[in-house]
Amino acid sequence: MTPPGYSDADAAALYDHLNPWGPSDDFYLSYVMAAPAVLDVGCGTGMLLHRAREGGHTGRLCGVDPDGAALARARRRADIEWVQGTAAEMAWDREFDLAVMAGNVFQVFVTDEDLRASLAATRAALVDGGRLVFGTRNPGRRAWEGWNPSNPIDVVDHAGRELRISYRVESVSGEVVGFTETTATRAGAPLRVDRASLRFLDAEGVDRFLGAAGFQVEQRYGDWSRGPFTDTSDNLVTVARVA
Ligand SMILES: C[S@@+](CC[C@H](N)C(=O)[O-])C[C@H]1O[C@@H](n2cnc3c(N)ncnc32)[C@H](O)[C@@H]1O
């Protein structure tokens, strides 16, 4: 029998299922609630801004993402602005007090050119003294080494389907890791295969790109409880300010 496949809408719903609210979201939310106008770059399905509005944020909330299926879920709340597009395409001029890149969005900018353009557009969207808050996985922890089919994740999705999600690294080229995410039945029949690449920049690399884009690092943490960053931290968490 031909597998029924797994639609983009299903995949967006599955994303929320696989990524429930966690400590990183609490971290980002604390900044969002304190800022009058917030830009969520790579907002995905919009969970962070939804929660901000539900939590009483009365200012401007705006999410940007190129993924139409994810944005369709985000648009379930109409009291937030949702814009389809990439970070590099953003054209705001000093309108936001805070930009966030939650869920390691920073890592999707794999080329120098895209990273520079994405940071420049984010910088331009921020008011003088505005902040960019984001995390990226610490390359020293080599998280991708655990992304292999011998570590599948079994889930029951939003529609009650029993699924097996697995990852396979296809390439490691310098700082860029290419991999697949396969959504399959529990018996192993693939329903959908998504390909992605992520860049693992170290702290010096992050700071170099931030500095060139006109940001100054204000705080550096190694976890979502604001612990210090060390070589063994899983995350490289940065609070940067427009210089
Ligand atoms: C891992 S998800 C994180 C989503 C959300 N921020 C969260 O915390 O759940 C990465 C997101 O980055 C988006 N993305 C990919 N390329 C992008 C780009 N060039 N500019 C902005 N967002 C992008 C994807 O569509 C996806 O929604």
Tab-separated table of C-alpha atoms and ligand atoms in Angstrom:
chain	number	residue	atom	x	y	z
A	1	MET	CA	0.000	0.000	0.000
A	2	THR	CA	1.277	3.490	-0.798
A	3	PRO	CA	1.924	5.399	2.417
A	4	PRO	CA	-0.635	8.180	2.815
A	5	GLY	CA	2.133	10.743	3.353
A	6	TYR	CA	2.211	13.533	5.851
A	7	SER	CA	1.143	17.045	4.822
A	8	ASP	CA	2.864	20.339	5.617
A	9	ALA	CA	-0.067	21.169	7.911
A	10	ASP	CA	0.403	17.851	9.715
A	11	ALA	CA	4.141	18.531	10.023
A	12	ALA	CA	3.476	21.973	11.535
A	13	ALA	CA	1.077	20.457	14.076
A	14	LEU	CA	3.611	17.728	14.811
A	15	TYR	CA	6.272	20.377	15.439
A	16	ASP	CA	4.188	21.795	18.280
A	17	HIS	CA	3.620	18.303	19.591
A	18	LEU	CA	7.355	17.513	19.587
A	19	ASN	CA	8.332	20.915	20.989
A	20	PRO	CA	6.049	21.716	23.914
A	21	TRP	CA	6.584	24.810	26.028
A	22	GLY	CA	9.894	24.558	27.897
A	23	PRO	CA	12.546	26.487	29.865
A	24	SER	CA	13.847	28.281	26.765
A	25	ASP	CA	10.354	29.619	26.090
A	26	ASP	CA	10.108	30.950	29.645
A	27	PHE	CA	13.463	32.649	29.092
A	28	TYR	CA	12.341	34.326	25.858
A	29	LEU	CA	8.931	35.206	27.278
A	30	SER	CA	10.535	37.170	30.123
A	31	TYR	CA	12.116	39.518	27.538
A	32	VAL	CA	9.013	39.643	25.354
A	33	MET	CA	6.726	40.668	28.219
A	34	ALA	CA	9.092	43.516	29.137
A	35	ALA	CA	9.282	45.009	25.615
A	36	PRO	CA	6.582	47.221	24.071
A	37	ALA	CA	7.167	46.110	20.450
A	38	VAL	CA	8.506	42.646	19.663
A	39	LEU	CA	9.705	40.980	16.462
A	40	ASP	CA	9.847	37.165	16.541
A	41	VAL	CA	12.214	36.194	13.706
A	42	GLY	CA	11.510	32.621	12.525
A	43	CYS	CA	8.376	32.503	14.677
A	44	GLY	CA	7.275	29.116	13.316
A	45	THR	CA	3.816	28.192	14.613
A	46	GLY	CA	3.735	31.288	16.821
A	47	MET	CA	3.636	29.663	20.242
A	48	LEU	CA	5.813	32.299	21.927
A	49	LEU	CA	3.797	35.316	20.773
A	50	HIS	CA	0.501	33.512	21.419
A	51	ARG	CA	1.598	32.979	24.990
A	52	ALA	CA	2.697	36.615	25.303
A	53	ARG	CA	-0.720	37.874	24.219
A	54	GLU	CA	-2.490	35.371	26.467
A	55	GLY	CA	-0.227	36.547	29.293
A	56	GLY	CA	-1.394	40.152	28.909
A	57	HIS	CA	1.107	41.733	26.479
A	58	THR	CA	-0.749	44.746	25.096
A	59	GLY	CA	1.904	46.102	22.699
A	60	ARG	CA	2.968	45.242	19.176
A	61	LEU	CA	3.739	41.594	18.501
A	62	CYS	CA	4.938	40.538	15.055
A	63	GLY	CA	6.127	37.139	13.818
A	64	VAL	CA	8.037	36.455	10.582
A	65	ASP	CA	8.614	33.056	9.004
A	66	PRO	CA	8.917	31.713	5.447
A	67	ASP	CA	6.975	28.515	6.239
A	68	GLY	CA	3.342	28.966	5.172
A	69	ALA	CA	2.033	25.910	7.029
A	70	ALA	CA	3.651	27.015	10.282
A	71	LEU	CA	2.274	30.534	9.804
A	72	ALA	CA	-1.210	29.122	9.171
A	73	ARG	CA	-1.102	27.755	12.705
A	74	ALA	CA	0.289	31.021	14.020
A	75	ARG	CA	-2.599	32.885	12.366
A	76	ARG	CA	-5.071	31.154	14.647
A	77	ARG	CA	-4.553	34.327	16.682
A	78	ALA	CA	-5.524	37.402	14.695
A	79	ASP	CA	-4.430	39.964	17.300
A	80	ILE	CA	-0.762	39.473	16.313
A	81	GLU	CA	0.912	40.486	13.011
A	82	TRP	CA	2.153	37.538	10.957
A	83	VAL	CA	4.403	38.086	7.965
A	84	GLN	CA	5.518	35.392	5.541
A	85	GLY	CA	9.137	35.825	4.509
A	86	THR	CA	12.736	35.302	5.463
A	87	ALA	CA	14.712	37.313	7.976
A	88	ALA	CA	16.881	38.748	5.199
A	89	GLU	CA	13.780	40.045	3.410
A	90	MET	CA	12.522	42.070	6.392
A	91	ALA	CA	12.370	45.803	5.644
A	92	TRP	CA	11.335	47.461	8.911
A	93	ASP	CA	13.129	50.627	9.964
A	94	ARG	CA	13.541	51.105	13.748
A	95	GLU	CA	10.113	49.827	14.785
A	96	PHE	CA	10.831	47.193	17.449
A	97	ASP	CA	12.375	47.276	20.929
A	98	LEU	CA	13.191	43.573	20.916
A	99	ALA	CA	13.889	40.863	18.357
A	100	VAL	CA	14.057	37.210	19.357
A	101	MET	CA	15.221	34.133	17.454
A	102	ALA	CA	13.819	31.315	19.567
A	103	GLY	CA	14.267	27.614	18.827
A	104	ASN	CA	17.803	28.041	17.452
A	105	VAL	CA	16.606	29.982	14.415
A	106	PHE	CA	20.050	31.622	14.316
A	107	GLN	CA	21.405	28.293	13.071
A	108	VAL	CA	19.267	28.246	9.905
A	109	PHE	CA	21.366	31.066	8.397
A	110	VAL	CA	24.047	28.756	7.062
A	111	THR	CA	25.913	31.008	4.633
A	112	ASP	CA	27.881	34.095	5.634
A	113	GLU	CA	25.794	36.073	3.162
A	114	ASP	CA	22.429	34.993	4.627
A	115	LEU	CA	23.602	35.424	8.202
A	116	ARG	CA	24.883	38.940	7.466
A	117	ALA	CA	21.726	39.918	5.605
A	118	SER	CA	19.470	38.437	8.320
A	119	LEU	CA	21.312	40.238	11.107
A	120	ALA	CA	21.396	43.495	9.134
A	121	ALA	CA	17.621	43.385	8.568
A	122	THR	CA	17.067	42.538	12.248
A	123	ARG	CA	19.348	45.401	13.293
A	124	ALA	CA	17.484	47.797	11.001
A	125	ALA	CA	14.134	46.725	12.476
A	126	LEU	CA	15.259	47.648	16.001
A	127	VAL	CA	15.131	51.071	17.637
A	128	ASP	CA	18.343	52.590	18.996
A	129	GLY	CA	19.255	50.605	22.108
A	130	GLY	CA	16.970	47.731	21.042
A	131	ARG	CA	17.898	44.157	21.850
A	132	LEU	CA	18.314	40.883	19.999
A	133	VAL	CA	17.986	37.760	22.163
A	134	PHE	CA	18.754	34.320	20.764
A	135	GLY	CA	20.325	30.947	21.430
A	136	THR	CA	22.414	28.635	19.285
A	137	ARG	CA	23.699	25.146	20.088
A	138	ASN	CA	27.266	25.074	21.401
A	139	PRO	CA	29.333	23.398	18.638
A	140	GLY	CA	31.646	22.000	21.318
A	141	ARG	CA	28.843	19.669	22.415
A	142	ARG	CA	28.511	18.168	18.905
A	143	ALA	CA	24.756	17.596	19.318
A	144	TRP	CA	24.506	16.269	15.750
A	145	GLU	CA	26.378	13.119	16.745
A	146	GLY	CA	23.184	12.006	18.497
A	147	TRP	CA	21.065	12.635	15.393
A	148	ASN	CA	20.985	9.137	13.967
A	149	PRO	CA	18.288	6.567	13.282
A	150	SER	CA	19.338	4.468	16.274
A	151	ASN	CA	17.786	7.208	18.463
A	152	PRO	CA	14.229	7.409	17.075
A	153	ILE	CA	11.478	9.293	18.879
A	154	ASP	CA	8.128	7.529	19.141
A	155	VAL	CA	5.159	9.880	19.280
A	156	VAL	CA	1.405	9.820	18.976
A	157	ASP	CA	0.556	12.862	16.879
A	158	HIS	CA	-2.330	15.359	17.182
A	159	ALA	CA	-4.544	13.037	15.093
A	160	GLY	CA	-3.762	9.952	17.186
A	161	ARG	CA	-1.330	8.420	14.649
A	162	GLU	CA	1.536	6.403	16.076
A	163	LEU	CA	4.713	7.694	14.461
A	164	ARG	CA	8.448	7.213	14.600
A	165	ILE	CA	10.635	10.279	13.986
A	166	SER	CA	14.295	9.791	13.178
A	167	TYR	CA	17.231	11.927	12.161
A	168	ARG	CA	20.213	11.143	9.954
A	169	VAL	CA	23.229	13.395	9.443
A	170	GLU	CA	24.117	13.465	5.750
A	171	SER	CA	27.042	15.869	5.799
A	172	VAL	CA	29.275	17.803	8.125
A	173	SER	CA	31.090	20.503	6.237
A	174	GLY	CA	32.990	22.874	8.494
A	175	GLU	CA	30.374	24.474	10.733
A	176	VAL	CA	27.391	23.293	8.672
A	177	VAL	CA	25.557	20.049	9.401
A	178	GLY	CA	23.111	18.705	6.800
A	179	PHE	CA	20.564	16.182	7.994
A	180	THR	CA	17.195	14.583	7.307
A	181	GLU	CA	14.175	14.237	9.548
A	182	THR	CA	12.054	11.222	8.623
A	183	THR	CA	8.464	10.883	9.779
A	184	ALA	CA	7.505	7.215	9.556
A	185	THR	CA	4.960	4.738	10.793
A	186	ARG	CA	5.980	2.688	13.784
A	187	ALA	CA	6.654	-0.156	11.346
A	188	GLY	CA	9.172	2.097	9.610
A	189	ALA	CA	7.309	3.089	6.421
A	190	PRO	CA	8.432	6.661	5.626
A	191	LEU	CA	5.604	9.194	5.307
A	192	ARG	CA	7.752	12.256	4.833
A	193	VAL	CA	11.424	13.215	4.689
A	194	ASP	CA	12.544	16.793	5.396
A	195	ARG	CA	16.070	18.030	4.685
A	196	ALA	CA	17.711	20.858	6.573
A	197	SER	CA	21.104	22.383	7.295
A	198	LEU	CA	22.187	24.114	10.473
A	199	ARG	CA	25.290	26.132	11.208
A	200	PHE	CA	27.117	25.602	14.495
A	201	LEU	CA	29.048	28.796	15.166
A	202	ASP	CA	31.210	29.150	18.255
A	203	ALA	CA	31.082	32.149	20.573
A	204	GLU	CA	33.832	34.005	18.729
A	205	GLY	CA	32.084	33.456	15.417
A	206	VAL	CA	28.756	34.616	16.813
A	207	ASP	CA	30.336	37.739	18.270
A	208	ARG	CA	32.180	38.507	15.040
A	209	PHE	CA	28.960	38.477	12.996
A	210	LEU	CA	27.081	40.432	15.683
A	211	GLY	CA	29.771	43.092	15.853
A	212	ALA	CA	29.872	43.469	12.065
A	213	ALA	CA	26.079	43.922	12.065
A	214	GLY	CA	26.215	46.680	14.686
A	215	PHE	CA	25.361	44.712	17.808
A	216	GLN	CA	27.203	44.639	21.112
A	217	VAL	CA	26.969	41.562	23.335
A	218	GLU	CA	25.366	42.522	26.637
A	219	GLN	CA	24.973	39.105	28.264
A	220	ARG	CA	26.146	35.601	27.484
A	221	TYR	CA	24.608	32.569	29.169
A	222	GLY	CA	25.057	28.813	28.856
A	223	ASP	CA	21.538	27.777	29.793
A	224	TRP	CA	18.000	29.062	30.143
A	225	SER	CA	18.438	29.770	33.877
A	226	ARG	CA	21.086	32.386	33.057
A	227	GLY	CA	23.981	30.208	34.185
A	228	PRO	CA	27.412	31.122	32.774
A	229	PHE	CA	28.528	29.896	29.365
A	230	THR	CA	31.329	27.319	29.516
A	231	ASP	CA	32.899	24.908	27.008
A	232	THR	CA	30.473	22.201	28.157
A	233	SER	CA	27.279	24.277	27.979
A	234	ASP	CA	24.653	22.877	25.611
A	235	ASN	CA	23.571	26.327	24.551
A	236	LEU	CA	25.180	29.610	23.684
A	237	VAL	CA	22.597	32.175	24.729
A	238	THR	CA	23.149	35.797	23.774
A	239	VAL	CA	21.542	39.090	24.675
A	240	ALA	CA	22.848	41.713	22.260
A	241	ARG	CA	22.098	45.415	22.069
A	242	VAL	CA	22.168	47.732	19.092
A	243	ALA	CA	25.572	49.400	19.431
B	1	LIG	C1	13.311	25.201	14.778
B	1	LIG	S1	12.100	26.284	14.104
B	1	LIG	C2	11.853	27.425	15.460
B	1	LIG	C3	10.454	27.993	15.436
B	1	LIG	C4	10.093	28.874	16.620
B	1	LIG	N1	10.941	30.056	16.717
B	1	LIG	C5	10.163	28.097	17.905
B	1	LIG	O1	10.832	28.523	18.840
B	1	LIG	O2	9.491	27.062	17.989
B	1	LIG	C6	13.044	27.216	12.941
B	1	LIG	C7	12.175	28.187	12.144
B	1	LIG	O3	13.009	28.996	11.324
B	1	LIG	C8	12.290	29.254	10.139
B	1	LIG	N2	13.213	29.727	9.099
B	1	LIG	C9	13.903	28.988	8.203
B	1	LIG	N3	14.626	29.793	7.406
B	1	LIG	C10	14.374	31.073	7.810
B	1	LIG	C11	14.802	32.358	7.371
B	1	LIG	N4	15.676	32.488	6.350
B	1	LIG	N5	14.334	33.447	7.999
B	1	LIG	C12	13.476	33.321	9.032
B	1	LIG	N6	13.033	32.128	9.494
B	1	LIG	C13	13.472	31.022	8.888
B	1	LIG	C14	11.630	27.930	9.835
B	1	LIG	O4	10.574	28.057	8.908
B	1	LIG	C15	11.194	27.491	11.223
B	1	LIG	O5	9.880	27.922	11.505
